[in-house]
mmCIF file of C-alpha atoms in Angstrom:
data_model
loop_
_atom_site.group_PDB
_atom_site.id
_atom_site.type_symbol
_atom_site.label_atom_id
_atom_site.label_comp_id
_atom_site.label_asym_id
_atom_site.label_seq_id
_atom_site.Cartn_x
_atom_site.Cartn_y
_atom_site.Cartn_z
ATOM 1 C CA MET A 1 36.980 9.544 -20.072
ATOM 2 C CA GLY A 2 33.317 11.141 -19.040
ATOM 3 C CA LYS A 3 31.405 8.095 -20.287
ATOM 4 C CA LEU A 4 33.883 5.916 -18.209
ATOM 5 C CA ILE A 5 32.970 7.719 -15.203
ATOM 6 C CA LEU A 6 29.143 7.841 -15.471
ATOM 7 C CA VAL A 7 29.270 3.979 -15.843
ATOM 8 C CA LEU A 8 31.061 3.607 -12.952
ATOM 9 C CA MET A 9 28.916 5.787 -10.997
ATOM 10 C CA CYS A 10 25.992 3.762 -12.311
ATOM 11 C CA VAL A 11 27.473 0.602 -11.039
ATOM 12 C CA ALA A 12 28.215 2.117 -7.617
ATOM 13 C CA GLY A 13 24.791 3.315 -7.180
ATOM 14 C CA VAL A 14 23.343 -0.256 -7.765
ATOM 15 C CA ALA A 15 25.879 -1.889 -5.706
ATOM 16 C CA ALA A 16 24.668 0.270 -3.003
ATOM 17 C CA VAL A 17 21.190 -0.764 -3.112
ATOM 18 C CA PRO A 18 21.405 -4.306 -1.344
ATOM 19 C CA TYR A 19 23.272 -2.650 1.895
ATOM 20 C CA VAL A 20 20.467 0.069 2.158
ATOM 21 C CA TYR A 21 17.564 -2.389 1.712
ATOM 22 C CA GLY A 22 18.607 -5.719 1.982
ATOM 23 C CA ILE A 23 17.714 -6.779 -1.637
ATOM 24 C CA SER A 24 19.787 -9.148 -3.540
ATOM 25 C CA PHE A 25 21.560 -8.537 -6.647
ATOM 26 C CA LYS A 26 19.795 -11.521 -8.014
ATOM 27 C CA ASP A 27 16.644 -9.746 -7.472
ATOM 28 C CA ILE A 28 17.911 -6.786 -9.034
ATOM 29 C CA SER A 29 19.270 -8.694 -12.092
ATOM 30 C CA ARG A 30 15.733 -10.452 -12.731
ATOM 31 C CA THR A 31 13.941 -7.101 -12.403
ATOM 32 C CA LEU A 32 16.154 -5.561 -15.010
ATOM 33 C CA THR A 33 16.180 -8.395 -17.632
ATOM 34 C CA GLN A 34 12.156 -9.060 -17.292
ATOM 35 C CA GLU A 35 10.128 -8.291 -20.412
ATOM 36 C CA PRO A 36 7.891 -5.391 -20.240
ATOM 37 C CA ARG A 37 4.234 -5.870 -20.123
ATOM 38 C CA HIS A 38 2.225 -5.320 -23.235
ATOM 39 C CA PHE A 39 0.523 -2.124 -21.937
ATOM 40 C CA GLN A 40 3.385 -0.322 -20.239
ATOM 41 C CA ASN A 41 4.509 2.989 -21.614
ATOM 42 C CA SER A 42 7.703 2.862 -22.129
ATOM 43 C CA PRO A 43 13.623 -1.820 3.841
ATOM 44 C CA GLU A 44 14.999 -1.864 5.756
ATOM 45 C CA ARG A 45 13.728 0.872 8.115
ATOM 46 C CA GLN A 46 16.774 1.264 10.450
ATOM 47 C CA THR A 47 16.361 3.186 13.817
ATOM 48 C CA THR A 48 17.503 6.354 12.348
ATOM 49 C CA SER A 49 18.031 10.258 13.439
ATOM 50 C CA ALA A 50 16.221 13.017 11.762
ATOM 51 C CA ASP A 51 19.383 13.568 9.897
ATOM 52 C CA ASP A 52 19.524 10.212 8.499
ATOM 53 C CA ASN A 53 16.013 8.354 7.539
ATOM 54 C CA TYR A 54 15.498 5.665 5.404
ATOM 55 C CA ARG A 55 13.015 7.541 2.970
ATOM 56 C CA GLY A 56 15.946 10.239 2.377
ATOM 57 C CA ARG A 57 18.131 7.387 0.895
ATOM 58 C CA ALA A 58 15.301 5.824 -0.918
ATOM 59 C CA GLN A 59 14.908 9.229 -2.760
ATOM 60 C CA GLU A 60 18.571 8.971 -3.364
ATOM 61 C CA LEU A 61 18.173 5.519 -5.295
ATOM 62 C CA ARG A 62 15.087 6.876 -7.095
ATOM 63 C CA PRO A 63 15.816 9.957 -8.594
ATOM 64 C CA ASP A 64 13.639 9.308 -11.661
ATOM 65 C CA ILE A 65 10.487 9.370 -9.035
ATOM 66 C CA SER A 66 8.932 12.705 -8.541
ATOM 67 C CA VAL A 67 7.557 13.922 -5.072
ATOM 68 C CA PRO A 68 4.727 16.241 -4.124
ATOM 69 C CA PRO A 69 5.530 19.703 -2.418
ATOM 70 C CA PRO A 70 6.033 19.981 1.202
ATOM 71 C CA ALA A 71 2.577 20.559 3.437
ATOM 72 C CA GLY A 72 2.033 24.168 3.984
ATOM 73 C CA SER A 73 3.930 25.028 0.393
ATOM 74 C CA ALA A 74 2.335 28.216 -1.392
ATOM 75 C CA THR A 75 3.334 26.554 -4.761
ATOM 76 C CA PRO A 76 0.589 25.452 -6.716
ATOM 77 C CA LEU A 77 0.704 21.971 -8.092
ATOM 78 C CA SER A 78 1.711 21.908 -11.701
ATOM 79 C CA ASP A 79 1.622 19.486 -14.658
ATOM 80 C CA THR A 80 5.082 18.214 -13.650
ATOM 81 C CA PRO A 81 5.410 17.492 -9.933
ATOM 82 C CA GLN A 82 8.418 19.236 -8.659
ATOM 83 C CA GLU A 83 11.056 17.604 -6.636
ATOM 84 C CA PRO A 84 11.590 19.350 -3.026
ATOM 85 C CA PRO A 85 15.099 20.953 -1.930
ATOM 86 C CA ARG A 86 17.357 18.325 -0.668
ATOM 87 C CA SER A 87 17.177 19.504 2.729
ATOM 88 C CA GLN A 88 13.225 19.107 2.660
ATOM 89 C CA ALA A 89 13.343 15.710 1.146
ATOM 90 C CA GLU A 90 15.599 14.615 4.172
ATOM 91 C CA GLN A 91 13.339 15.420 6.876
ATOM 92 C CA MET A 92 10.305 13.663 5.263
ATOM 93 C CA ILE A 93 9.385 10.679 7.369
ATOM 94 C CA THR A 94 6.702 9.748 4.523
ATOM 95 C CA GLY A 95 5.878 11.314 1.150
ATOM 96 C CA LEU A 96 2.257 10.550 1.721
ATOM 97 C CA GLU A 97 1.911 12.758 4.921
ATOM 98 C CA GLN A 98 2.864 15.840 2.466
ATOM 99 C CA LEU A 99 -0.039 14.865 0.466
ATOM 100 C CA ALA A 100 -2.434 15.721 3.218
ATOM 101 C CA SER A 101 -2.114 19.180 1.850
ATOM 102 C CA VAL A 102 -3.871 18.732 -1.117
ATOM 103 C CA ALA A 103 -6.162 15.849 -0.263
ATOM 104 C CA PRO A 104 -10.175 16.313 -0.060
ATOM 105 C CA ALA A 105 -11.328 16.691 3.377
ATOM 106 C CA GLY A 106 -14.260 14.865 4.766
ATOM 107 C CA ASP A 107 -15.420 11.360 6.009
ATOM 108 C CA ILE A 108 -13.113 8.269 4.820
ATOM 109 C CA ASP A 109 -15.520 5.783 6.299
ATOM 110 C CA GLU A 110 -16.103 3.759 3.172
ATOM 111 C CA LEU A 111 -15.063 0.286 3.042
ATOM 112 C CA PRO A 112 -12.665 -1.163 0.386
ATOM 113 C CA THR A 113 -13.399 -4.365 -1.495
ATOM 114 C CA GLU A 114 -10.574 -7.150 -1.282
ATOM 115 C CA VAL A 115 -8.250 -6.951 -4.527
ATOM 116 C CA TYR A 116 -9.352 -9.185 -7.265
ATOM 117 C CA ARG A 117 -6.284 -11.400 -7.925
ATOM 118 C CA PRO A 118 -6.811 -14.462 -9.838
ATOM 119 C CA ALA A 119 -4.073 -17.221 -9.215
ATOM 120 C CA ASN A 120 -2.809 -16.336 -12.878
ATOM 121 C CA SER A 121 -2.439 -12.689 -11.942
ATOM 122 C CA ALA A 122 0.817 -12.608 -13.776
ATOM 123 C CA GLN A 123 -0.475 -13.139 -17.180
ATOM 124 C CA LYS A 124 -1.761 -9.515 -17.558
ATOM 125 C CA VAL A 125 -4.891 -8.875 -19.897
ATOM 126 C CA LYS A 126 -5.787 -6.055 -21.858
ATOM 127 C CA TRP A 127 -7.812 -3.076 -20.417
ATOM 128 C CA VAL A 128 -11.539 -2.629 -21.455
ATOM 129 C CA PRO A 129 -12.511 0.013 -23.526
ATOM 130 C CA PRO A 130 -14.206 3.168 -21.767
ATOM 131 C CA PRO A 131 -17.925 2.314 -21.310
ATOM 132 C CA PRO A 132 -20.623 4.630 -22.804
ATOM 133 C CA GLY A 133 -20.501 8.267 -20.971
ATOM 134 C CA PHE A 134 -17.277 8.084 -19.786
ATOM 135 C CA LEU A 135 -14.563 10.715 -20.622
ATOM 136 C CA THR A 136 -10.975 10.071 -20.502
ATOM 137 C CA GLY A 137 -7.516 11.222 -19.579
ATOM 138 C CA GLU A 138 -3.953 10.141 -19.441
ATOM 139 C CA THR A 139 -0.769 10.499 -17.633
ATOM 140 C CA TYR A 140 2.626 8.560 -17.804
ATOM 141 C CA SER A 141 1.592 6.477 -14.990
ATOM 142 C CA PHE A 142 -2.290 6.362 -15.558
ATOM 143 C CA LEU A 143 -4.999 5.567 -17.942
ATOM 144 C CA VAL A 144 -8.250 7.127 -16.591
ATOM 145 C CA TYR A 145 -12.086 7.032 -17.348
ATOM 146 C CA ARG A 146 -14.004 9.136 -15.756
ATOM 147 C CA GLU A 147 -17.723 9.148 -15.674
ATOM 148 C CA LYS A 148 -19.275 12.146 -17.501
ATOM 149 C CA ASP A 149 -16.817 14.614 -16.330
ATOM 150 C CA PRO A 150 -13.683 15.437 -17.819
ATOM 151 C CA VAL A 151 -10.405 14.342 -16.750
ATOM 152 C CA THR A 152 -9.029 17.536 -15.478
ATOM 153 C CA PRO A 153 -5.091 18.374 -14.758
ATOM 154 C CA LYS A 154 -6.011 19.014 -10.780
ATOM 155 C CA LEU A 155 -7.349 15.343 -10.789
ATOM 156 C CA THR A 156 -4.425 14.036 -12.815
ATOM 157 C CA ASN A 157 -1.804 15.842 -10.321
ATOM 158 C CA ILE A 158 -3.032 14.380 -7.396
ATOM 159 C CA LEU A 159 -2.925 10.872 -9.112
ATOM 160 C CA ASP A 160 0.812 11.174 -10.013
ATOM 161 C CA ASN A 161 1.901 12.892 -6.890
ATOM 162 C CA ILE A 162 0.213 9.741 -4.923
ATOM 163 C CA HIS A 163 1.961 7.465 -7.443
ATOM 164 C CA GLY A 164 5.353 9.146 -6.777
ATOM 165 C CA SER A 165 5.099 8.928 -3.133
ATOM 166 C CA LEU A 166 4.189 5.157 -3.063
ATOM 167 C CA MET A 167 6.768 4.406 -5.593
ATOM 168 C CA LEU A 168 9.237 5.881 -2.949
ATOM 169 C CA ASP A 169 7.613 4.559 0.325
ATOM 170 C CA LEU A 170 7.306 1.272 -1.432
ATOM 171 C CA THR A 171 10.938 1.208 -2.700
ATOM 172 C CA PRO A 172 11.870 -2.236 -1.489
ATOM 173 C CA PHE A 173 8.953 -3.580 -3.262
ATOM 174 C CA THR A 174 8.503 -1.284 -6.246
ATOM 175 C CA LEU A 175 12.482 -1.257 -7.062
ATOM 176 C CA ILE A 176 12.440 -5.045 -7.468
ATOM 177 C CA ALA A 177 8.991 -5.301 -9.499
ATOM 178 C CA LYS A 178 8.217 -1.890 -11.030
ATOM 179 C CA PRO A 179 4.547 -1.422 -11.454
ATOM 180 C CA GLY A 180 3.275 -0.733 -15.180
ATOM 181 C CA LYS A 181 0.459 1.427 -16.014
ATOM 182 C CA ILE A 182 -2.746 1.529 -14.238
ATOM 183 C CA LEU A 183 -6.152 2.035 -15.262
ATOM 184 C CA VAL A 184 -8.251 4.139 -12.949
ATOM 185 C CA MET A 185 -11.863 4.235 -13.500
ATOM 186 C CA LEU A 186 -13.869 6.947 -11.675
ATOM 187 C CA PHE A 187 -17.604 6.532 -11.183
ATOM 188 C CA LEU A 188 -20.057 9.175 -10.112
ATOM 189 C CA ALA A 189 -22.286 7.414 -7.648
ATOM 190 C CA LYS A 190 -22.485 4.147 -6.068
ATOM 191 C CA GLU A 191 -25.240 2.867 -7.852
ATOM 192 C CA SER A 192 -23.191 2.951 -11.169
ATOM 193 C CA TYR A 193 -19.895 1.642 -9.335
ATOM 194 C CA ILE A 194 -22.037 -1.275 -8.105
ATOM 195 C CA ASN A 195 -23.549 -2.011 -11.441
ATOM 196 C CA TYR A 196 -20.194 -2.195 -13.093
ATOM 197 C CA THR A 197 -18.039 -4.040 -10.860
ATOM 198 C CA HIS A 198 -20.851 -6.243 -9.065
ATOM 199 C CA ARG A 199 -19.039 -5.360 -5.741
ATOM 200 C CA PRO A 200 -20.694 -5.924 -2.288
ATOM 201 C CA ALA A 201 -23.084 -2.846 -1.403
ATOM 202 C CA TRP A 202 -20.805 -1.841 1.303
ATOM 203 C CA SER A 203 -17.848 -1.440 -1.032
ATOM 204 C CA GLY A 204 -16.456 2.164 -1.840
ATOM 205 C CA ALA A 205 -13.670 0.868 -3.859
ATOM 206 C CA SER A 206 -11.719 -2.272 -5.482
ATOM 207 C CA SER A 207 -9.035 -3.303 -7.687
ATOM 208 C CA ASP A 208 -8.101 -6.098 -10.222
ATOM 209 C CA LEU A 209 -4.362 -7.275 -10.345
ATOM 210 C CA GLN A 210 -4.701 -9.230 -13.417
ATOM 211 C CA SER A 211 -5.796 -6.124 -15.646
ATOM 212 C CA ASP A 212 -3.570 -3.351 -13.075
ATOM 213 C CA THR A 213 -7.284 -1.519 -12.910
ATOM 214 C CA MET A 214 -8.461 0.415 -9.886
ATOM 215 C CA TYR A 215 -12.194 1.454 -9.555
ATOM 216 C CA ILE A 216 -13.310 3.915 -7.269
ATOM 217 C CA ILE A 217 -16.445 6.333 -6.614
ATOM 218 C CA GLU A 218 -15.437 9.509 -6.900
ATOM 219 C CA LYS A 219 -16.433 11.319 -3.504
ATOM 220 C CA THR A 220 -14.866 12.476 -0.198
ATOM 221 C CA GLY A 221 -13.397 9.080 0.352
ATOM 222 C CA PHE A 222 -11.460 9.108 -3.100
ATOM 223 C CA TYR A 223 -8.233 10.465 -1.965
ATOM 224 C CA ALA A 224 -7.571 7.768 0.786
ATOM 225 C CA LEU A 225 -9.143 5.109 -1.385
ATOM 226 C CA SER A 226 -7.010 5.871 -4.273
ATOM 227 C CA VAL A 227 -3.844 5.204 -2.076
ATOM 228 C CA HIS A 228 -5.468 2.239 -0.748
ATOM 229 C CA GLU A 229 -6.257 0.388 -4.001
ATOM 230 C CA LEU A 230 -2.970 1.749 -5.814
ATOM 231 C CA THR A 231 -1.063 0.160 -2.692
ATOM 232 C CA HIS A 232 -2.546 -3.233 -3.760
ATOM 233 C CA LEU A 233 -1.340 -2.543 -7.335
ATOM 234 C CA TYR A 234 2.038 -2.062 -6.374
ATOM 235 C CA PHE A 235 2.813 -4.055 -3.565
ATOM 236 C CA ASP A 236 1.093 -6.986 -4.697
ATOM 237 C CA GLN A 237 3.003 -6.828 -7.756
ATOM 238 C CA PHE A 238 6.017 -7.735 -5.653
ATOM 239 C CA PHE A 239 4.758 -11.149 -5.166
ATOM 240 C CA LEU A 240 3.873 -12.505 -8.486
ATOM 241 C CA PRO A 241 3.715 -14.785 -10.003
ATOM 242 C CA LYS A 242 2.610 -15.982 -6.253
ATOM 243 C CA LEU A 243 -0.096 -14.145 -4.490
ATOM 244 C CA SER A 244 0.716 -12.566 -1.118
ATOM 245 C CA PRO A 245 -1.823 -13.404 1.871
ATOM 246 C CA LEU A 246 -5.054 -11.748 1.688
ATOM 247 C CA TRP A 247 -4.486 -10.141 5.195
ATOM 248 C CA LEU A 248 -1.173 -9.049 4.138
ATOM 249 C CA SER A 249 -2.426 -7.341 1.124
ATOM 250 C CA GLU A 250 -5.253 -5.732 2.635
ATOM 251 C CA GLY A 251 -3.371 -4.922 5.910
ATOM 252 C CA MET A 252 -0.444 -3.023 3.863
ATOM 253 C CA ALA A 253 -3.086 -0.962 1.978
ATOM 254 C CA VAL A 254 -4.946 0.404 5.011
ATOM 255 C CA TYR A 255 -1.657 1.101 6.425
ATOM 256 C CA MET A 256 -0.730 3.181 3.892
ATOM 257 C CA GLN A 257 -4.108 4.771 3.427
ATOM 258 C CA VAL A 258 -3.941 5.841 7.177
ATOM 259 C CA TYR A 259 -0.335 7.021 6.454
ATOM 260 C CA THR A 260 -1.948 9.093 3.976
ATOM 261 C CA THR A 261 -4.133 11.127 5.866
ATOM 262 C CA GLN A 262 -2.696 10.297 9.403
ATOM 263 C CA GLN A 263 -6.265 9.417 10.103
ATOM 264 C CA ARG A 264 -7.864 5.941 10.780
ATOM 265 C CA PRO A 265 -11.343 5.368 8.950
ATOM 266 C CA ASN A 266 -13.896 5.341 11.113
ATOM 267 C CA TYR A 267 -14.630 1.791 11.430
ATOM 268 C CA VAL A 268 -10.954 1.168 12.346
ATOM 269 C CA GLU A 269 -11.444 3.365 15.094
ATOM 270 C CA ALA A 270 -14.690 1.609 16.281
ATOM 271 C CA ARG A 271 -13.087 -2.138 15.906
ATOM 272 C CA LEU A 272 -9.683 -1.296 17.914
ATOM 273 C CA ARG A 273 -11.677 0.105 20.511
ATOM 274 C CA GLN A 274 -13.677 -3.060 20.746
ATOM 275 C CA ILE A 275 -10.444 -5.120 20.504
ATOM 276 C CA VAL A 276 -8.690 -3.006 23.342
ATOM 277 C CA GLN A 277 -11.946 -3.295 25.507
ATOM 278 C CA THR A 278 -13.049 -6.600 24.747
ATOM 279 C CA GLY A 279 -10.140 -8.547 23.585
ATOM 280 C CA LYS A 280 -12.732 -10.332 20.916
ATOM 281 C CA ILE A 281 -10.743 -10.790 17.692
ATOM 282 C CA ILE A 282 -10.959 -12.989 14.663
ATOM 283 C CA PRO A 283 -8.387 -15.733 15.565
ATOM 284 C CA PHE A 284 -5.420 -15.147 13.475
ATOM 285 C CA GLU A 285 -5.552 -18.531 12.124
ATOM 286 C CA GLN A 286 -8.910 -18.144 10.498
ATOM 287 C CA MET A 287 -7.937 -14.222 9.492
ATOM 288 C CA MET A 288 -4.729 -15.161 7.951
ATOM 289 C CA SER A 289 -5.965 -18.011 5.908
ATOM 290 C CA ALA A 290 -8.885 -16.244 4.738
ATOM 291 C CA GLU A 291 -8.724 -15.840 0.756
ATOM 292 C CA THR A 292 -11.941 -14.132 0.205
ATOM 293 C CA LEU A 293 -14.269 -11.838 2.282
ATOM 294 C CA LYS A 294 -17.240 -11.954 -0.327
ATOM 295 C CA ASP A 295 -19.387 -13.978 2.546
ATOM 296 C CA TYR A 296 -18.477 -11.399 5.189
ATOM 297 C CA PRO A 297 -21.128 -9.245 6.906
ATOM 298 C CA ARG A 298 -20.001 -5.752 7.307
ATOM 299 C CA ASP A 299 -19.536 -5.941 10.772
ATOM 300 C CA GLN A 300 -17.108 -8.866 10.556
ATOM 301 C CA ALA A 301 -15.295 -7.305 7.209
ATOM 302 C CA GLU A 302 -14.534 -4.245 9.313
ATOM 303 C CA LEU A 303 -12.865 -6.279 12.061
ATOM 304 C CA TRP A 304 -11.173 -8.395 9.685
ATOM 305 C CA TYR A 305 -9.733 -5.236 7.919
ATOM 306 C CA THR A 306 -8.930 -3.566 11.068
ATOM 307 C CA GLN A 307 -7.020 -6.661 12.324
ATOM 308 C CA ALA A 308 -5.135 -6.812 9.475
ATOM 309 C CA TYR A 309 -4.088 -3.175 9.195
ATOM 310 C CA SER A 310 -3.210 -3.200 13.170
ATOM 311 C CA VAL A 311 -0.949 -6.264 12.382
ATOM 312 C CA VAL A 312 0.855 -4.964 9.805
ATOM 313 C CA ASP A 313 1.502 -1.787 11.552
ATOM 314 C CA TYR A 314 2.811 -3.925 14.473
ATOM 315 C CA LEU A 315 5.398 -5.665 12.280
ATOM 316 C CA LEU A 316 6.415 -2.654 10.625
ATOM 317 C CA ASN A 317 7.054 -0.719 13.636
ATOM 318 C CA THR A 318 7.683 -2.748 16.525
ATOM 319 C CA ARG A 319 11.132 -4.166 14.888
ATOM 320 C CA SER A 320 12.788 -2.886 11.841
ATOM 321 C CA ARG A 321 11.567 -2.688 8.134
ATOM 322 C CA ASP A 322 14.250 -4.930 7.255
ATOM 323 C CA GLU A 323 12.578 -7.603 9.074
ATOM 324 C CA PHE A 324 9.311 -7.110 7.635
ATOM 325 C CA TYR A 325 10.734 -7.089 3.904
ATOM 326 C CA LYS A 326 12.632 -10.411 4.963
ATOM 327 C CA MET A 327 9.179 -11.820 5.728
ATOM 328 C CA CYS A 328 7.497 -10.837 2.832
ATOM 329 C CA ASP A 329 10.543 -12.286 0.526
ATOM 330 C CA GLU A 330 10.126 -15.443 2.412
ATOM 331 C CA LEU A 331 6.346 -15.605 1.479
ATOM 332 C CA LYS A 332 7.460 -14.570 -1.838
ATOM 333 C CA LYS A 333 9.564 -18.184 -1.911
ATOM 334 C CA GLY A 334 6.823 -20.013 -0.816
ATOM 335 C CA THR A 335 7.805 -19.958 2.449
ATOM 336 C CA PRO A 336 4.989 -20.831 5.241
ATOM 337 C CA LEU A 337 3.786 -18.123 7.129
ATOM 338 C CA TYR A 338 4.889 -19.448 10.614
ATOM 339 C CA GLN A 339 8.458 -20.242 9.184
ATOM 340 C CA ALA A 340 8.613 -16.711 7.492
ATOM 341 C CA LEU A 341 7.679 -14.931 10.650
ATOM 342 C CA TYR A 342 10.099 -16.749 12.878
ATOM 343 C CA ARG A 343 13.116 -16.262 10.059
ATOM 344 C CA ALA A 344 12.307 -12.625 9.844
ATOM 345 C CA TYR A 345 11.552 -11.711 13.443
ATOM 346 C CA GLY A 346 13.078 -14.611 15.518
ATOM 347 C CA MET A 347 11.814 -15.798 18.726
ATOM 348 C CA PRO A 348 8.970 -15.681 19.912
ATOM 349 C CA PHE A 349 7.303 -15.231 16.595
ATOM 350 C CA ASN A 350 7.472 -19.173 15.659
ATOM 351 C CA LYS A 351 3.760 -19.800 15.782
ATOM 352 C CA VAL A 352 0.853 -17.812 14.401
ATOM 353 C CA SER A 353 -0.917 -18.403 17.548
ATOM 354 C CA THR A 354 2.141 -16.450 19.472
ATOM 355 C CA LEU A 355 1.945 -13.444 17.157
ATOM 356 C CA GLN A 356 -1.746 -13.153 17.771
ATOM 357 C CA ASN A 357 -1.012 -13.038 21.898
ATOM 358 C CA VAL A 358 2.017 -11.081 21.881
ATOM 359 C CA TRP A 359 0.081 -8.572 19.393
ATOM 360 C CA LEU A 360 -3.117 -8.348 21.409
ATOM 361 C CA HIS A 361 -1.247 -8.050 24.788
ATOM 362 C CA ASP A 362 0.894 -5.015 23.210
ATOM 363 C CA VAL A 363 -1.891 -3.239 21.826
ATOM 364 C CA GLN A 364 -3.958 -3.363 24.647
ATOM 365 C CA LYS A 365 -1.103 -2.506 27.204
ATOM 366 C CA ALA A 366 0.051 0.451 25.049
ATOM 367 C CA ALA A 367 -3.714 1.862 25.184
ATOM 368 C CA GLN A 368 -3.801 1.355 29.041
ATOM 369 C CA GLN A 369 -0.668 3.263 29.193
ATOM 370 C CA GLY A 370 -1.734 6.277 27.096
ATOM 371 C CA ARG A 371 1.072 5.374 24.570
ATOM 372 C CA TRP A 372 -1.994 4.618 21.882
ATOM 373 C CA GLN A 373 -4.553 7.386 21.758
ATOM 374 C CA PHE A 374 -7.943 6.955 19.892
ATOM 375 C CA ALA A 375 -9.173 9.504 17.668
ATOM 376 C CA PRO A 376 -12.613 11.400 18.398
ATOM 377 C CA VAL A 377 -15.682 9.559 17.126
ATOM 378 C CA ASN A 378 -15.963 11.500 13.848
ATOM 379 C CA GLY A 379 -12.006 10.416 13.188
ATOM 380 C CA GLY A 380 -8.830 11.927 13.971
ATOM 381 C CA LYS A 381 -5.134 11.600 13.940
ATOM 382 C CA LYS A 382 -3.475 8.809 15.116
#
């Protein structure tokens, strides 16, 4: 009898998922029956009150995902992240905000490089062995190669907490396509990072979707850029075997990076001022059709990243997260962008040029009315 009750409770939990997030039973079935990858270890954001936020319900659906302690908690991080009391979890807007209490302070001005994702990224490849001079460590979610220094519990705790919060905050996407284990390569200096990855000189971090690998320079930008790159590996996984548009992938990664620290990178602040004051932008048709930024000089790359972030922020928070999920689901099916926008958001978003005009008008108007503040020159809260 007890087993029967347990089975009925599990069925009821699965049945509740589509009503909470707008996810189809077909998607869930496909996820549950897909073959595990060879290296695996084993949204609606409705208008809600403080008593009923969507992330609290996401946590109900993902009891297997640990979350970090609340900001200001005197409890030190342990090897096994502890789940906060129910009342605290219900009040969370995003788990990433809570992680700011353990994030290293400092400038986050490094510019990430576009994620490497060949057309056959769904066909995963094996990881490379650790290069000479790299020490290794492992958690349930990560294999870590660290240049010269040992992989400490403090480092793995930070990575595991970022992982848990991203899995929760991206629940509509990670529930459908659960990411496998990630290889994290930490470099001591930019020189060794550039020599190994061959990324541009302005790059501070990058990732490889086909091998599920993150490359990052271990310095003051480590924390925010880790969130950026892991967002690629989790969010982009949802679209496979297709690839999400590059602007959507990078825009979502910067958005989650800003969400993490509640601080925009300096380059984003500067370019947002430029957009508001001059109205000069990269036309959306050009921005949204870009498949690589390898030939972009740094100033154009900064503007491109800033626009991608701002548009994702606009689409996520102007309407509901259910509409954003709908747009992503349409893109996953191969729907052209202008049709995906219309099917998700309705009028007037039936053209990319219309989205450009409405976005620019609303951003400039919000800044003029003081509803949208710039941070100090050296960075600050949004």
